[in-house]
Short mmCIF file of C-alpha atoms and ligand atoms in Angstrom, two decimals:
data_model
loop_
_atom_site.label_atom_id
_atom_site.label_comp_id
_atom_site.label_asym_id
_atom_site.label_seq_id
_atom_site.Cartn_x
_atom_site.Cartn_y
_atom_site.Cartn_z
CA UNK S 1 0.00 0.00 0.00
CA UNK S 2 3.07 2.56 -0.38
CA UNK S 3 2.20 3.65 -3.50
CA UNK S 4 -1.18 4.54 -2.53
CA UNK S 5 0.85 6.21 0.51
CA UNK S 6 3.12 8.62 -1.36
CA UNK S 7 -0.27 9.59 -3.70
CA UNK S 8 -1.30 12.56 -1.52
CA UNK S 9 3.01 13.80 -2.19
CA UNK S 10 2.37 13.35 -5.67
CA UNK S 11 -0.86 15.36 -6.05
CA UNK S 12 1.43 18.25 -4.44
CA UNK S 13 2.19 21.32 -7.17
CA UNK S 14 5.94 22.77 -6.15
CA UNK S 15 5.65 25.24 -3.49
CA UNK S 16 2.58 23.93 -2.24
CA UNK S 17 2.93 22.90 1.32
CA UNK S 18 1.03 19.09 2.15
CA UNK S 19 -2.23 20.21 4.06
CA UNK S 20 -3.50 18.86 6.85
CA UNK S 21 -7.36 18.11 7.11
CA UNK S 22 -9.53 21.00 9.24
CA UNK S 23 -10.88 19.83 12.15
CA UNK S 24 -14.28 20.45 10.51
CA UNK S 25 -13.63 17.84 7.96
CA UNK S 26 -13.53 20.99 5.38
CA UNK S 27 -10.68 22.06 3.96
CA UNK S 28 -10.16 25.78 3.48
CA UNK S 29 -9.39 27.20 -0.17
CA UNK S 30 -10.81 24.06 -1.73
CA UNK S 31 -13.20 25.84 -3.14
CA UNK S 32 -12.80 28.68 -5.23
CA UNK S 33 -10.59 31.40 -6.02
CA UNK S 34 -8.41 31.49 -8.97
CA UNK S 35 -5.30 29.12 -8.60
CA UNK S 36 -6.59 27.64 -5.13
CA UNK S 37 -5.67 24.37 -4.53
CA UNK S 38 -8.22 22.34 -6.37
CA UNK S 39 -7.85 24.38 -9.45
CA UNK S 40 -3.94 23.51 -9.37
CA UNK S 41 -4.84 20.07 -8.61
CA UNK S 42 -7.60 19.31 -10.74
CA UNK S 43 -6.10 18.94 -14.63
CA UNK S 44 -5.66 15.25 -15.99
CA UNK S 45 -1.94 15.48 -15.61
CA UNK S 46 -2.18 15.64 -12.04
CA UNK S 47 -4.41 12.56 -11.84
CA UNK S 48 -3.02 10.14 -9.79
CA UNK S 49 -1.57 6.48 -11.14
CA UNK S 50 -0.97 8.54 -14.61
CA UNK S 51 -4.35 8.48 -15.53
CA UNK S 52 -6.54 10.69 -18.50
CA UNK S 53 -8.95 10.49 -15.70
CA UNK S 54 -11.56 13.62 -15.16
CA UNK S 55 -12.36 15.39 -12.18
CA UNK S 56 -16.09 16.20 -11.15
CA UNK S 57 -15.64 19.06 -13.09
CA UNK S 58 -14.24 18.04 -16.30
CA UNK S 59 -17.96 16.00 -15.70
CA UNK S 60 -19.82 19.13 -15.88
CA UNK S 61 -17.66 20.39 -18.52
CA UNK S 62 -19.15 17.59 -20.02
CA UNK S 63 -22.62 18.37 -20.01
CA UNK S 64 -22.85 21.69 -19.71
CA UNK S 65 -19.81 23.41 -21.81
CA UNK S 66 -18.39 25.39 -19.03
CA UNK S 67 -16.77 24.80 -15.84
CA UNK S 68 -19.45 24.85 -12.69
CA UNK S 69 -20.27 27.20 -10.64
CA UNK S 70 -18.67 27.02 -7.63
CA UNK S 71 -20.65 25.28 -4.64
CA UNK S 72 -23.07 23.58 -7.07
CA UNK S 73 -21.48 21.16 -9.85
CA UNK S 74 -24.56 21.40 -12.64
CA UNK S 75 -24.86 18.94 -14.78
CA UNK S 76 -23.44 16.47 -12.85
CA UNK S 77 -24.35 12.70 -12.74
CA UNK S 78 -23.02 10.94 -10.32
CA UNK S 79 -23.50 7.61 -12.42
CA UNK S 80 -22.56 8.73 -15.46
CA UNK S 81 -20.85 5.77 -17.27
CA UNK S 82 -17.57 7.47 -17.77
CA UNK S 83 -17.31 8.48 -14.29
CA UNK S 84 -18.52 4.71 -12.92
CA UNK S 85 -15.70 3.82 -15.63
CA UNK S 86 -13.18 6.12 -14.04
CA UNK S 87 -14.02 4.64 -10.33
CA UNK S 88 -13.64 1.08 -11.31
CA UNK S 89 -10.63 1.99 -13.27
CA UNK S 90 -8.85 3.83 -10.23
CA UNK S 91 -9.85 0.69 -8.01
CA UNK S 92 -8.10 -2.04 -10.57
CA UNK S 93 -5.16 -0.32 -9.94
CA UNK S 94 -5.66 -0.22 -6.44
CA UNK S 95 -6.83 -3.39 -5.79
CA UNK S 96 -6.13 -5.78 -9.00
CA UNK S 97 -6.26 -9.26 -7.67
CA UNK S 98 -8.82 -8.30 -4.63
CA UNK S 99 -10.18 -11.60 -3.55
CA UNK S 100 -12.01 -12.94 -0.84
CA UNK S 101 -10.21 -12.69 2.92
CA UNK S 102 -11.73 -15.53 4.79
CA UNK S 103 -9.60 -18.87 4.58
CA UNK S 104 -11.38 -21.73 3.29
CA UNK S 105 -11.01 -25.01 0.65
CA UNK S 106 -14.83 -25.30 0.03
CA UNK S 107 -18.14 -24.19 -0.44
CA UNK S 108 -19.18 -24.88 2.67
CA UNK S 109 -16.19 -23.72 4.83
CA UNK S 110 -16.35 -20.51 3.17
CA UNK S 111 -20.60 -20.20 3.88
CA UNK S 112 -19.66 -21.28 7.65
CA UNK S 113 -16.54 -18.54 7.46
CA UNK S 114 -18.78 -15.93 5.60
CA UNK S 115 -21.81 -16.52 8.56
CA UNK S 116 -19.22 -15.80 11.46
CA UNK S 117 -17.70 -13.18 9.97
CA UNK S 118 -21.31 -11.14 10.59
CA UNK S 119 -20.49 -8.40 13.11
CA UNK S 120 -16.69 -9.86 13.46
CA UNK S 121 -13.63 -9.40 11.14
CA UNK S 122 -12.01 -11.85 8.64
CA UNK S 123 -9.27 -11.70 10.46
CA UNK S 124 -10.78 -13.51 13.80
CA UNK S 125 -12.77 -15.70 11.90
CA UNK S 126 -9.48 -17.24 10.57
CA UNK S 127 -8.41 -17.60 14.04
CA UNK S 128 -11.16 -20.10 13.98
CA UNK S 129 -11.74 -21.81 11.35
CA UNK S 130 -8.56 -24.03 11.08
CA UNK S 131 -9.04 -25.55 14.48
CA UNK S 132 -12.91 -25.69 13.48
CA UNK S 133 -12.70 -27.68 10.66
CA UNK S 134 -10.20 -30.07 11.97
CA UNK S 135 -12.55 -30.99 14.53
CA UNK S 136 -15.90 -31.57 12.44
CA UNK S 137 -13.86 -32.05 8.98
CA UNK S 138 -17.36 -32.54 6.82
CA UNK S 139 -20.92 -30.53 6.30
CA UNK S 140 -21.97 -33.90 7.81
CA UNK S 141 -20.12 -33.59 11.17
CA UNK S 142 -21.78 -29.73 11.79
CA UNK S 143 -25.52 -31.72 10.85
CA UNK S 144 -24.45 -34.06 13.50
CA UNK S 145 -24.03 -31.81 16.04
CA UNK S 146 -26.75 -29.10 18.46
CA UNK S 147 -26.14 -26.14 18.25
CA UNK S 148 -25.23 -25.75 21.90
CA UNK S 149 -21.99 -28.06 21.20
CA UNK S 150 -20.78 -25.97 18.78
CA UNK S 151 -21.06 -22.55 21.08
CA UNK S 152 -17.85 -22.82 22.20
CA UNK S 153 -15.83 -22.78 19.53
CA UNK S 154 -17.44 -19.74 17.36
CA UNK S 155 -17.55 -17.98 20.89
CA UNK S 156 -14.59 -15.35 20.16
CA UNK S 157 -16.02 -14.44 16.66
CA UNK S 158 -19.40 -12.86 18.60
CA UNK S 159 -23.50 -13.60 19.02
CA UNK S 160 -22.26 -17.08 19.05
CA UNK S 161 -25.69 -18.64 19.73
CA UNK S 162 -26.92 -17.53 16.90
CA UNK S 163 -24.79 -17.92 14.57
CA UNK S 164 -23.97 -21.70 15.77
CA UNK S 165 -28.07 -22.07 15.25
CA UNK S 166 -27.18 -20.65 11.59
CA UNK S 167 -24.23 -23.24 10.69
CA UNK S 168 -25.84 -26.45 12.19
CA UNK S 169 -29.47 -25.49 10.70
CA UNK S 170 -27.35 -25.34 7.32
CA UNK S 171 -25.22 -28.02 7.82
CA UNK S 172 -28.57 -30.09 8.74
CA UNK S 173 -30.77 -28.79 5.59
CA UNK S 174 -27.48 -29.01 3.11
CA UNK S 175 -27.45 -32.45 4.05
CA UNK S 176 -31.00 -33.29 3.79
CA UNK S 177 -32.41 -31.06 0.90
CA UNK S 178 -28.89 -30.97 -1.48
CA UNK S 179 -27.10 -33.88 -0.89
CA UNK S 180 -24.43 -32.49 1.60
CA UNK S 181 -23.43 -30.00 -1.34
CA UNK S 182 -24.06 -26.65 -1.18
CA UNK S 183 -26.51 -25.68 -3.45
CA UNK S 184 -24.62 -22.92 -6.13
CA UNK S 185 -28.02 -21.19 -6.67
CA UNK S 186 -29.44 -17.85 -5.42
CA UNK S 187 -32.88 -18.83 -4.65
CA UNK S 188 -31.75 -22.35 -2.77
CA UNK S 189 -28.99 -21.04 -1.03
CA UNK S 190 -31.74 -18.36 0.74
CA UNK S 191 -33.46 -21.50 1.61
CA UNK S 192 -30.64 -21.95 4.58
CA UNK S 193 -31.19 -20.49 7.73
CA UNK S 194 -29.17 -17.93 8.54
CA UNK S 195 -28.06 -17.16 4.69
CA UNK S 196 -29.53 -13.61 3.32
CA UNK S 197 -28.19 -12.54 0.11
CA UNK S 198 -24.58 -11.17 1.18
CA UNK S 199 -23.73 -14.56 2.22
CA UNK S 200 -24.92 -16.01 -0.66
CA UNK S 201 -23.21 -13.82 -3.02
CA UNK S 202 -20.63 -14.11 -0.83
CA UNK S 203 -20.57 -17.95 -1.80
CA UNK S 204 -21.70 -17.79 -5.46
CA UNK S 205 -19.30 -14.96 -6.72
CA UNK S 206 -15.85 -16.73 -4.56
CA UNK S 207 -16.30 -20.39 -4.39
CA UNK S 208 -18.76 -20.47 -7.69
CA UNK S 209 -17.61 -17.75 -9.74
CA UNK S 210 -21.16 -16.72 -10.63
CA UNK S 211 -22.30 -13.10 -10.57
CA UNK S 212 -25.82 -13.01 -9.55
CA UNK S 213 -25.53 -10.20 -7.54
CA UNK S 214 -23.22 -7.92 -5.61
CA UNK S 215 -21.99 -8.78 -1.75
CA UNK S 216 -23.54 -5.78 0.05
CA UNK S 217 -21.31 -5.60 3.58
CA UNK S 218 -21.04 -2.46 5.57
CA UNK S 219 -17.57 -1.80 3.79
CA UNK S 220 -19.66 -1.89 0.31
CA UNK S 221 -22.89 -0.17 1.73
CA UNK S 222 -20.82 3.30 3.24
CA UNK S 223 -18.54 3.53 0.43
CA UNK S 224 -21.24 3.12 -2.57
CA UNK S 225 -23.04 6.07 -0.60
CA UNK S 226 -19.44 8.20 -0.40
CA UNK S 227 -19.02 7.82 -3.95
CA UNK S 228 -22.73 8.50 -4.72
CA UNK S 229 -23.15 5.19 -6.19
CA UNK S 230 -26.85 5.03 -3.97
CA UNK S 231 -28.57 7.29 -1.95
CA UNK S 232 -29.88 4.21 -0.41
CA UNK S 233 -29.01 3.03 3.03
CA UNK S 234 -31.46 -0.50 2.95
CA UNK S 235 -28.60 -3.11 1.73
CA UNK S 236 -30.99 -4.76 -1.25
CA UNK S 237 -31.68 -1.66 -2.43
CA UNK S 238 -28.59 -0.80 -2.39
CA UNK S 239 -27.69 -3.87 -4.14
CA UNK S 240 -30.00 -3.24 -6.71
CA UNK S 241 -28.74 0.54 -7.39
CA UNK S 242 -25.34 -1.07 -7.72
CA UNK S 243 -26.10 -3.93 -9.84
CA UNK S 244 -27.92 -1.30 -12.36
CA UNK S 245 -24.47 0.76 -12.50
CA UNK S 246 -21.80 -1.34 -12.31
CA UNK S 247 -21.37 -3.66 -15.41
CA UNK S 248 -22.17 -7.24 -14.99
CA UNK S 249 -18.60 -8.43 -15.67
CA UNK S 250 -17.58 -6.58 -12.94
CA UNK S 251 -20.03 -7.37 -10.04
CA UNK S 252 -17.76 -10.00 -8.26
CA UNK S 253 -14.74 -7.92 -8.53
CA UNK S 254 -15.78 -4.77 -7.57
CA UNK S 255 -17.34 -5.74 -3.96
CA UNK S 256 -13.85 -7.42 -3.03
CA UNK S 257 -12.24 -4.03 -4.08
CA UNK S 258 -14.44 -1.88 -2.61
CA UNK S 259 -14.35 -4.00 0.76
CA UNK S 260 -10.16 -3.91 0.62
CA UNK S 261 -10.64 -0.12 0.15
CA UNK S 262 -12.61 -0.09 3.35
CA UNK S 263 -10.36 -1.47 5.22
CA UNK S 264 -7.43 -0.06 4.12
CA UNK S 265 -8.72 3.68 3.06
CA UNK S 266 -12.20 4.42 3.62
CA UNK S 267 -12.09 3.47 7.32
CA UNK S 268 -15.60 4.21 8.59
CA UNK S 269 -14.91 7.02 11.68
CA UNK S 270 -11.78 8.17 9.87
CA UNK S 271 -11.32 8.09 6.20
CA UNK S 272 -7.90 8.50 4.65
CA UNK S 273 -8.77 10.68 1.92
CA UNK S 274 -5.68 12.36 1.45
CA UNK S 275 -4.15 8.79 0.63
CA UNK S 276 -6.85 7.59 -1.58
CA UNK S 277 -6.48 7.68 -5.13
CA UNK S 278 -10.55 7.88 -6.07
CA UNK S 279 -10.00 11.46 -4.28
CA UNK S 280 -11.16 13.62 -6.69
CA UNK S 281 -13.63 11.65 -7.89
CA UNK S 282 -15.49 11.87 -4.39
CA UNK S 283 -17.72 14.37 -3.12
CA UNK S 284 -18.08 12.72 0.29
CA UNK S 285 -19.57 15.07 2.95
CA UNK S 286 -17.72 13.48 5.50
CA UNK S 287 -14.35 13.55 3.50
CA UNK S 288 -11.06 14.12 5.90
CA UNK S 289 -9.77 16.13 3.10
CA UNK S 290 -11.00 17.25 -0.32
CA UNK S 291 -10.11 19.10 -3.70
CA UNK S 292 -13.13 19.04 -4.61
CA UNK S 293 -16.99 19.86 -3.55
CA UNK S 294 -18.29 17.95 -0.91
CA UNK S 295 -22.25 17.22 -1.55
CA UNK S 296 -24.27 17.39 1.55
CA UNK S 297 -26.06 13.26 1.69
CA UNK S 298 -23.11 11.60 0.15
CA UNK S 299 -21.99 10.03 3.93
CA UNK S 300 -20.91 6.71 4.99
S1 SF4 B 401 -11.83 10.27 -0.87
FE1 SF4 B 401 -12.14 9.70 1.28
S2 SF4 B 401 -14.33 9.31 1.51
FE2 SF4 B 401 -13.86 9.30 -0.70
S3 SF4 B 401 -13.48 7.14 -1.23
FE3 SF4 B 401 -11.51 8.06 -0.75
S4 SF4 B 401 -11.17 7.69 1.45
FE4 SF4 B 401 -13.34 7.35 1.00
#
């Protein structure tokens, strides 16, 4: 992650010292004035990674002939193709091989990892899981088992009771309704208790390889409304917003990304926005530091 590091350097003109954000969240002289700092900042050479990428502005260029009026970018769309295009761009060179973080060698290990990572992080859950799997090695062995035996060891990853109802009720209806395989369809993996769609897209776009819909997480669900992506804050329709923007080819991909970004960039409380190279593509109003206009809804 150095290179994404050293982007905020590279953005800096010579002579212009590296700002730090306002305790407001606004920076001062982002927004107008002849040669303030987003005007210096905003031309396609300065795009970061070397890109012919356009700024908000160049957007409303776009559509409307002339630059914007400061305070109110007219003409601008959000989704706009080219600027969805631009986004997904930035993030492939961010994030090219972005995969899935929870360990597993099957279908089912990786439903059991993806239903205790709910409310936990990948990172404990693969505390877990190798120790788990070694002790009930098949789907069979969880169907075996109450879910009261298998409490203690999904305890550390949180609401343990539940989500040991969730794996044995799976295990048990995997076994009885698909043959101890787990089913690689939307509408039968739902069918499981404690599987909504994340999980299942979860399952069908890593193990599978099949793009039915986009994982929805709460890395996905702040940053899609940061980059104006939705205005929703419901998770299927924010699924359904995404899967009418982002191109089909790229629905699998894209949720990995944008769930690395989270954790690496777009932190929830604190973003790092003078690190992240989708900067001036975002009009975030809760942006740590911006070059460009910061639209009042588009939060986390
Ligand atoms: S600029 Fe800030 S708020 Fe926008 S995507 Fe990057 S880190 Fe997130």
């Amino acid at each position: 992650m150095a290179g994404i590091a050293s982007l905020g350097k590279d953005l800096m003109t010579r002579g212009v010292m590296p700002r730090q954000p306002a305790r407001s969240g606004l920076q001062d002289k982002v927004r107008t004035g002849r040669g303030d700092i987003r005007g210096r900042l905003s031309t396609k050479s300065k795009t970061p990674g070397g890109s012919a990428a356009s700024t908000a502005q160049d957007w409303s260029k776009k559509a409307t002939g002339k630059p914007a009026a400061s305070g109110k970018i007219k003409g601008y769309n959000p989704i706009a193709p080219e600027r969805v295009a631009e986004i997904l761009k930035r993030l492939d060179q961010l994030y090219p091989d972005a995969t899935c973080a929870l360990t597993h060698k099957s279908a089912w290990e990786l439903l059991v990892a993806t239903i205790l990572s709910a409310q936990s992080t990948d990172v404990n859950v693969n505390r877990v899981t190798p120790e788990l799997f070694r002790k009930y090695p098949t789907v069979e062995a969880f169907a075996a088992l109450t879910p009261e035996q298998l409490e203690p060891d999904v305890r550390s990853t949180g609401f343990f009771r539940n989500k040991s109802k969730s794996v044995v009720g799976a295990a048990k209806k995997i076994v009885s309704d698909f043959g101890g395989h787990v089913p690689d369809e939307m509408d039968k993996l739902l069918t499981l208790p404690g599987v909504a769609r994340k999980t299942a897209n979860v399952v069908l776009g890593t193990w599978f390889k099949k793009a039915e819909g986009i994982v929805v997480d709460t890395h996905v669900q702040r940053i899609s409304r940061r980059l104006e992506l939705t205005t929703q804050s419901d998770p299927q329709k924010i699924e359904q917003d995404l899967m009418r923007v982002i191109p089909h080819g790229k629905w699998i991909l894209f949720s990995h990304q944008i769930i690395w970004h989270g954790r690496k960039i777009c932190i929830a409380r604190k973003p790092k926005c003078a690190d992240c190279l989708l900067e001036n593509l975002c009009h975030a109003a809760d942006k740590t530091w911006s070059t460009v206009e910061m639209h009042k809804g588009a939060e986390g």
